[in-house]
Coordinates of C-alpha atoms in Angstrom, one line a residue:
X20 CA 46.5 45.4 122.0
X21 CA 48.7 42.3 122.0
X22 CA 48.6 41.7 117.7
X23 CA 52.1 42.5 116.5
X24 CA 52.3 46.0 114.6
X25 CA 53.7 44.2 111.9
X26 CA 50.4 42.5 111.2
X27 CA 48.1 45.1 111.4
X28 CA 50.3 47.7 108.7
X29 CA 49.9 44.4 106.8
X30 CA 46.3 44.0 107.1
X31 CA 45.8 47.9 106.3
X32 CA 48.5 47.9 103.6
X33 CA 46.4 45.1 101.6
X34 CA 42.8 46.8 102.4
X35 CA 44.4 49.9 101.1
X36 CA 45.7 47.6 97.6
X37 CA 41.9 46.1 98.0
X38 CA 40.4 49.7 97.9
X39 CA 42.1 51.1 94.7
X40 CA 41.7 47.9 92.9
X41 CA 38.0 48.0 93.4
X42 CA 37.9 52.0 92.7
X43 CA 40.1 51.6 89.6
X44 CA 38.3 48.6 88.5
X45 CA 34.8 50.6 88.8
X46 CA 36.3 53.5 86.1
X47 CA 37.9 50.8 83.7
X48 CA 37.4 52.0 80.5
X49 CA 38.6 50.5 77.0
X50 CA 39.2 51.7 74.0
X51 CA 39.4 49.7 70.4
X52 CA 40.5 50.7 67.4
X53 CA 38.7 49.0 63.9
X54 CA 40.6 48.6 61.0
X55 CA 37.9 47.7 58.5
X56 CA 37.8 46.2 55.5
X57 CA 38.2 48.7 52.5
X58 CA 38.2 47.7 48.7
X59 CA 39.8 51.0 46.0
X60 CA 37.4 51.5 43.1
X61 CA 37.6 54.1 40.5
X62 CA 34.3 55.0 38.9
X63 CA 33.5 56.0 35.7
X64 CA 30.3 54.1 35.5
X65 CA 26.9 55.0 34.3
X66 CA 23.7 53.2 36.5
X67 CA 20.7 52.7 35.2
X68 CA 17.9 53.6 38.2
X69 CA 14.4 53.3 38.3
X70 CA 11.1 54.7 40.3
X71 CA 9.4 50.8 40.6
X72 CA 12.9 48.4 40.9
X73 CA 12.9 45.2 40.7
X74 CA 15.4 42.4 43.0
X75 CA 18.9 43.0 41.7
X76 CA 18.1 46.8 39.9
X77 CA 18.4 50.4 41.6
X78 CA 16.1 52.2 42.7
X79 CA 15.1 56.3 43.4
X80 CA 12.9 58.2 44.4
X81 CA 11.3 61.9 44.2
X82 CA 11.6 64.1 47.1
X83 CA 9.3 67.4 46.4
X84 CA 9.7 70.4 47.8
X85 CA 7.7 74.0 46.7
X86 CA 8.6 77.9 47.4
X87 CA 7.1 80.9 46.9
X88 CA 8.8 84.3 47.0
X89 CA 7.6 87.8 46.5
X90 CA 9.0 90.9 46.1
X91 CA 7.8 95.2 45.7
X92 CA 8.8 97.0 42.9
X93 CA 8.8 100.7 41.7
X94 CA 6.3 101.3 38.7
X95 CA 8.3 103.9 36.8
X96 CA 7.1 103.6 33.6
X97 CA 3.9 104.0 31.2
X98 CA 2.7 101.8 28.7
X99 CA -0.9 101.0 27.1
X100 CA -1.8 97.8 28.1
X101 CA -4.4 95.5 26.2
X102 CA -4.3 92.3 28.0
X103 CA -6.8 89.6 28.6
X104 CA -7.6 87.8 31.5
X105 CA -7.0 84.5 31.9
X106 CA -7.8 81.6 34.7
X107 CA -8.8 78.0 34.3
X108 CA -12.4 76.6 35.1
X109 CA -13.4 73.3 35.6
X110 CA -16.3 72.4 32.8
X111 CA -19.0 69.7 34.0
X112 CA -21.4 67.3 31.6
X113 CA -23.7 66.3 33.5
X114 CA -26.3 65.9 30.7
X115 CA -26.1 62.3 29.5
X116 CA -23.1 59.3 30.0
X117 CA -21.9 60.5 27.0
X118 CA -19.0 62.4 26.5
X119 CA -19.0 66.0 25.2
X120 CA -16.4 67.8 22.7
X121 CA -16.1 71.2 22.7
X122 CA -14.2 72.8 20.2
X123 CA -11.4 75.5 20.1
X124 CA -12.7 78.9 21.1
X125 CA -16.1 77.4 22.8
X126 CA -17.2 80.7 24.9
X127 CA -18.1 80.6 28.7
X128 CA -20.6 83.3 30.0
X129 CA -20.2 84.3 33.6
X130 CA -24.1 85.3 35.7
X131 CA -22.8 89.0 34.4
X132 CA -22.8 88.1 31.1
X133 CA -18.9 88.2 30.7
X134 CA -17.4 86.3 28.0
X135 CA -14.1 83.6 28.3
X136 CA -12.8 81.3 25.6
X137 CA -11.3 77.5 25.3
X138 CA -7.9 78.6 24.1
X139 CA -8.0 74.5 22.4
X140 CA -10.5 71.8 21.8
X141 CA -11.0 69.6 24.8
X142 CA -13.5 66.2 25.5
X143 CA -15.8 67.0 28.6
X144 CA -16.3 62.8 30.5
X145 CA -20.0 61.7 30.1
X146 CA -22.0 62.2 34.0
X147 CA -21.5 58.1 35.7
X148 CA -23.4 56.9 39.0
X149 CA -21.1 56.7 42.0
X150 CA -23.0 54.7 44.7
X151 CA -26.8 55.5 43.3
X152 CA -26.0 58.9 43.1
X153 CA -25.8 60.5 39.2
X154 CA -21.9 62.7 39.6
X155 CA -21.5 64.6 36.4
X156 CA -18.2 64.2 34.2
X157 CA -15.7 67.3 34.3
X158 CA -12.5 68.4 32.8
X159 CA -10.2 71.5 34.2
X160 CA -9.5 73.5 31.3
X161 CA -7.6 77.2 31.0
X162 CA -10.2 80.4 29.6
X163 CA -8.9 83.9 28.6
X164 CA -11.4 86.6 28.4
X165 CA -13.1 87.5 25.0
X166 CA -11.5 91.1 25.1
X167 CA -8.6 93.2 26.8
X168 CA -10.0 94.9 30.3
X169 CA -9.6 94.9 34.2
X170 CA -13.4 94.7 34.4
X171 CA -13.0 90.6 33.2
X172 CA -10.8 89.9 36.4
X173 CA -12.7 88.0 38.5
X174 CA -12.1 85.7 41.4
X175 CA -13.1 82.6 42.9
X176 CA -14.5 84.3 46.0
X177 CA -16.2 86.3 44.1
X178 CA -18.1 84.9 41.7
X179 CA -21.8 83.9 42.2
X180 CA -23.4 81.4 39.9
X181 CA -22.1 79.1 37.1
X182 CA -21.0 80.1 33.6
X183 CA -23.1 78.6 30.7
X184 CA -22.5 77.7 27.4
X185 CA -24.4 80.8 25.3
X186 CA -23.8 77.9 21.8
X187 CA -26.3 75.8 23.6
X188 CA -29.0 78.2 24.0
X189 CA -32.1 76.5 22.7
X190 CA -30.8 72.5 23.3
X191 CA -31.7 70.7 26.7
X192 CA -27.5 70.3 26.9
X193 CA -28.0 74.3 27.6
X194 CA -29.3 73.8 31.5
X195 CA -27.2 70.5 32.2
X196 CA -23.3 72.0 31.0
X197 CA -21.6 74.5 33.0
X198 CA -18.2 75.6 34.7
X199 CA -17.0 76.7 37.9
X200 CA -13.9 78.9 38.5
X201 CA -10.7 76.5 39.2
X202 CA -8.4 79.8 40.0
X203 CA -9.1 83.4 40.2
X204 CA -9.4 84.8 36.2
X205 CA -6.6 87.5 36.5
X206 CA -4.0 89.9 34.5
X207 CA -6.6 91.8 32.3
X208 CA -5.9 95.6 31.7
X209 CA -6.7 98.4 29.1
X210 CA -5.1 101.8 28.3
X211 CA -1.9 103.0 30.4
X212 CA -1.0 101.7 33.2
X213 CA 2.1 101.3 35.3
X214 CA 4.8 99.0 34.7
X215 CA 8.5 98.3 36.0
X216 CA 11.4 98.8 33.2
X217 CA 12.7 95.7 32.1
X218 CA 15.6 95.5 33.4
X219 CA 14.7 95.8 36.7
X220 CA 11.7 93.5 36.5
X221 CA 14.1 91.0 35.0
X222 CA 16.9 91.2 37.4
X223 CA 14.5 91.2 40.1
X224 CA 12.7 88.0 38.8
X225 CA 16.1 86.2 38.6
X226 CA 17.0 87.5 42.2
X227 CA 14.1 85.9 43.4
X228 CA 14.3 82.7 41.8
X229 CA 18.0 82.5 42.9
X230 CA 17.1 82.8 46.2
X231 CA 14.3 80.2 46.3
X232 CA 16.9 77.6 44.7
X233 CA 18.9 78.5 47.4
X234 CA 16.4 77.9 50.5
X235 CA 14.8 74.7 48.5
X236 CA 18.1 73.2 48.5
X237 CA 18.8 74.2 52.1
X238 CA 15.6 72.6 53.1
X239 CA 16.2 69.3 50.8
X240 CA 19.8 68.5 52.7
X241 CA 18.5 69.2 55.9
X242 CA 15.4 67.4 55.5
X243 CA 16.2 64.1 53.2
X244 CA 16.0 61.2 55.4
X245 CA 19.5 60.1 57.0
X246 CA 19.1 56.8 55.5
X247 CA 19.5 58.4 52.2
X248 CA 21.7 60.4 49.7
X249 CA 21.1 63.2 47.7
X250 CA 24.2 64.3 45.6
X251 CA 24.8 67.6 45.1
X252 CA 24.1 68.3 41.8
X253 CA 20.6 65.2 41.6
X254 CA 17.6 67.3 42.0
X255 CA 15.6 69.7 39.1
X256 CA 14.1 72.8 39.7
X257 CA 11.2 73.5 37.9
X258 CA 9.8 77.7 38.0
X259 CA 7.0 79.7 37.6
X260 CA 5.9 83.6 37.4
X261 CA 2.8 84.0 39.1
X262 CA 0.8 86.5 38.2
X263 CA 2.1 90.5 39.3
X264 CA -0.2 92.0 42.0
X265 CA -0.6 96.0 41.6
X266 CA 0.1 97.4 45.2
X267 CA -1.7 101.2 44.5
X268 CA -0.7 103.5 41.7
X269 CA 3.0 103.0 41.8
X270 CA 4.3 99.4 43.2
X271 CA 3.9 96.1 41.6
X272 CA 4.2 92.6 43.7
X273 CA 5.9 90.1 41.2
X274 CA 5.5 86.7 42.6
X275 CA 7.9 83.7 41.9
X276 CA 7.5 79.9 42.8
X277 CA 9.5 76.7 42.2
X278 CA 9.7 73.3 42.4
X279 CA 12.7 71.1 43.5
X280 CA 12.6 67.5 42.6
X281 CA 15.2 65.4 44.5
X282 CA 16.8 62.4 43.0
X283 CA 17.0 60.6 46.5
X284 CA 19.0 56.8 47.0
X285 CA 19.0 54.7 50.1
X286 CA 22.6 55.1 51.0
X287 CA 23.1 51.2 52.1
X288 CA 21.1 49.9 48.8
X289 CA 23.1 52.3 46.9
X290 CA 26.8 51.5 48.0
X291 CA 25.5 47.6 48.0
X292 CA 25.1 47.8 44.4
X293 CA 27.7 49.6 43.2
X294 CA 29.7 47.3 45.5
X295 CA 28.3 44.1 43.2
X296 CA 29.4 45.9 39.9
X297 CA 32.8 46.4 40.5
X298 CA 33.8 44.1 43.0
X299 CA 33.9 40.3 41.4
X300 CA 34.1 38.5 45.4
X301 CA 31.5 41.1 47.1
X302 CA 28.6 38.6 48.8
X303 CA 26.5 40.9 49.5
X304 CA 27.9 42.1 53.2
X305 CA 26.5 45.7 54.3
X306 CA 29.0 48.6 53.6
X307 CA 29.1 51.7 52.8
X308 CA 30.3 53.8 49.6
X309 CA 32.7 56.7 50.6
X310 CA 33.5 59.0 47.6
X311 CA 36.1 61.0 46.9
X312 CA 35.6 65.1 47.4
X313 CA 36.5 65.5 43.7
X314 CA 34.5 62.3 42.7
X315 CA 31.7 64.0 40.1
X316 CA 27.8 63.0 39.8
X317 CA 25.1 63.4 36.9
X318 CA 22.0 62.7 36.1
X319 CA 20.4 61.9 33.0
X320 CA 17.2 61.3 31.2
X321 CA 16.5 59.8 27.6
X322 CA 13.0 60.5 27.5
X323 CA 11.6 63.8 26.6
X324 CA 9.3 64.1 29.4
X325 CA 10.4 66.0 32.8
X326 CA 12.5 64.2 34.2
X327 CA 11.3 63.9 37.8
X328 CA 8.2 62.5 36.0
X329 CA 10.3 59.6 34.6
X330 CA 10.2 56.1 35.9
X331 CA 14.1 55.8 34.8
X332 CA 17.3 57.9 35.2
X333 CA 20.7 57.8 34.3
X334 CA 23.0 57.9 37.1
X335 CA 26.8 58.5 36.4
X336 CA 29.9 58.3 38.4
X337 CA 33.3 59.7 38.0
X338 CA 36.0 59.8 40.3
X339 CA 37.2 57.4 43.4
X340 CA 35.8 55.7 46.2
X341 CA 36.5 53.3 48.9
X342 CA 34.0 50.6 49.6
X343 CA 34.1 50.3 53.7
X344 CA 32.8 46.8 55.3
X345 CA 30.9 47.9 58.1
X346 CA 29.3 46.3 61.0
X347 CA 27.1 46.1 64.4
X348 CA 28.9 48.6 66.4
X349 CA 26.1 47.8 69.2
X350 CA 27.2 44.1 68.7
X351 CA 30.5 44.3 69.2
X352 CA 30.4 46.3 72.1
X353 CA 28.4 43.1 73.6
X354 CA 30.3 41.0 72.4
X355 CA 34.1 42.5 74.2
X356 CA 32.1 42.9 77.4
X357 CA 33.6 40.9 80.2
X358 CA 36.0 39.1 77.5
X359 CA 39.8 39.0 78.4
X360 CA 42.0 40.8 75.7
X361 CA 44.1 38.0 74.6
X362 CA 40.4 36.7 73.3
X363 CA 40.4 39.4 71.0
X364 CA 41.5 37.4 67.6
X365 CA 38.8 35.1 68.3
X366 CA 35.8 37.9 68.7
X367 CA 37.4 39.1 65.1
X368 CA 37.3 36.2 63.5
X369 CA 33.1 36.7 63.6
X370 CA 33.3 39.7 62.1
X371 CA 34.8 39.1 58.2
X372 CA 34.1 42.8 57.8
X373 CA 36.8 43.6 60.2
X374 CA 40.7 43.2 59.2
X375 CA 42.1 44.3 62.6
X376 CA 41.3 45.2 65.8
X377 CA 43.4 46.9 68.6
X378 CA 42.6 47.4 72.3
X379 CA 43.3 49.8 75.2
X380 CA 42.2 49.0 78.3
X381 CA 42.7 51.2 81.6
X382 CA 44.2 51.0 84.1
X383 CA 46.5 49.3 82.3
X384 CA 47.0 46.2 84.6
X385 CA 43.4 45.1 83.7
X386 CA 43.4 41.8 81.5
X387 CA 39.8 42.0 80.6
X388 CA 37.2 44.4 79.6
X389 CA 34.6 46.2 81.6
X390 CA 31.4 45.0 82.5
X391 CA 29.2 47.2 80.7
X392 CA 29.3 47.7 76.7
X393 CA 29.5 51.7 77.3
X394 CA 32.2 52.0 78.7
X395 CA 34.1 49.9 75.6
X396 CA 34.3 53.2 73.0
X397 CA 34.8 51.5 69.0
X398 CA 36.6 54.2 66.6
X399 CA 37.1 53.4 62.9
X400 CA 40.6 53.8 61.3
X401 CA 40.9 54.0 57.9
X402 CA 44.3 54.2 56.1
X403 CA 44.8 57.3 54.5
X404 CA 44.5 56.9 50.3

């Protein structure tokens, strides 16, 4: 009761200070701005890229993706029809080690004595013994039926027994070659059936495949791996029309499928080495390659096979691009934790991707940065082109 008033508003006036120090100190928060380095390049450069790289060379890679789409049509129209059926088998030799040609138009004769042909000459592999055990040779080979007919449609579920080979009747070869269905043996007809005009079949078919570009590529950008890049315009779509599927008297299923082969780069490998082609005093520091929106992309092949089946590709760049330095984000936030701000010159120093760095850090009275890397937020700035 005695302590002078004056001391105690003093004592309280200081705990008071104490308090919002410690409170404000508890939400400090700072905020630093990068300026990284950034290098102009304009591209008109063709890259040579390749499945199996070697140190120093680019290198791709295939993702696949598949699609089937169906769709019912009207039958409208009458037409005779005199179409074979056709499927593929696989053919075995499992007479002697030694190989077995058959030539163009060798017939296969199914358990109910229906006839298919070789539509070309093919080698069957001689039988070889696989742990003891004698496995015969085989070779997958297409087979259209000897004449027009529905009653030579046949599928894989169905069929019991082997086909034979009816030209090797009376030789021992007779009982040790045969074939078993690969796919079901389909698409044989005979006098008038139903069919979808033309026009409609063929818009129809072009619908579908439209559409299954469009979901295969919606499926390849959403699926790639983030670690890599898929351009826009790097992938090949390869189609097929499956066989139709009558649905009754007056509807036809027509089938479509596709292929898309994506032309995929690792995004760091990729801006590292067009980073060492056009930049004489790059060392080899991770950045990044940042294109321009109107910065074009091609692919090319030299070879006449499919070009997803290539081991090298053409890649060609057209446009501009900045090549950012980047850096451990993670790191650096360690690295400012604690420090006082006038330190700042010497944390950049130890980053040479890093031109500039500028700090905010609240409350404003606060000479140092706060205790714990998440509350330090890093944001890029880039100077506008």
């Amino acid at each position: 009761r005695n302590t002078p008033k004056m001391i105690i508003w003093t004592v309280a006036l200081l705990s008071i200070i104490f308090l919002l120090f410690s409170v404000t100190s508890f939400f400090s928060t700072a905020t630093v701005t990068i300026v990284p380095k950034v290098a102009r390049v304009e591209l008109d450069d063709t890259y040579i890229a390749r499945k199996s790289a070697l140190p120093g060379e680019l290198q791709y890679e295939v993702m696949t993706l598949q699609k089937k789409m169906s769709k019912q049509l009207d039958a409208t129209e009458t037409e005779n029809s005199e179409i074979k059926a056709s499927g593929k088998i696989v053919v075995y030799n499992n007479f002697s080690a030694a190989p077995q040609k058959l030539i163009i138009n060798t017939r296969f004769e199914s358990e109910k004595g229906l006839t298919y042909k070789i539509p070309e000459s093919i080698i069957v592999p001689g039988a070889k013994l696989v742990g003891g055990k004698k496995v015969p040779g085989s070779i997958e080979t297409p087979v259209f039926a000897d004449e027009a007919g529905d009653k030579f449609n046949m599928k894989v579920s169905n069929l019991k027994g082997d086909f034979k080979i009816p030209g090797f009747k009376g030789d021992k070869k007779y009982d040790y070659f045969y074939a078993r269905l690969k796919t079901d043996i389909v698409g044989g007809s005979s006098g008038k059936v139903k069919k979808v005009p033309t026009k409609i079949l063929s818009d129809a078919r072009a619908e579908l495949r439209t559409n299954i570009k469009s979901e295969l590529l919606k499926e390849a950008f959403g699926t790639k791996p983030k670690s890599s890049v898929l351009f826009e315009n790097a992938y090949y779509v390869d189609y097929a029309s499956l066989p139709d599927a009558p649905l009754g008297a007056d509807k036809i299923e027509i089938n479509e499928s596709a292929a898309l082969y994506g032309i995929i780069f690792d995004e760091n490998a990729l801006s590292s080495y067009v980073a060492k082609k056009k930049l004489s005093d790059y060392n080899d520091a991770p950045v990044d390659l940042i294109l321009d929106e109107n910065t074009t992309s091609e692919l090319s092949n030299n070879s006449k096979i499919k070009p997803w089946e290539s081991d090298t590709i053409n890649l060609s760049l057209k446009g501009g691009a900045n090549i950012v330095w980047t850096y451990d984000k993670a790191l650096l936030q360690k690295s400012l934790v604690g420090q006082k701000k006038n330190n700042l010159n010497r944390i950049l120093s130890s980053y040479p991707g890093i031109t500039e760095m500028r700090a905010e850090v609240r409350p404003y009275w606060k000479k140092s940065f706060p205790n714990k890397p998440e509350k330090i937020k890093i944001e890029n700035f880039t100077a506008k082109k």
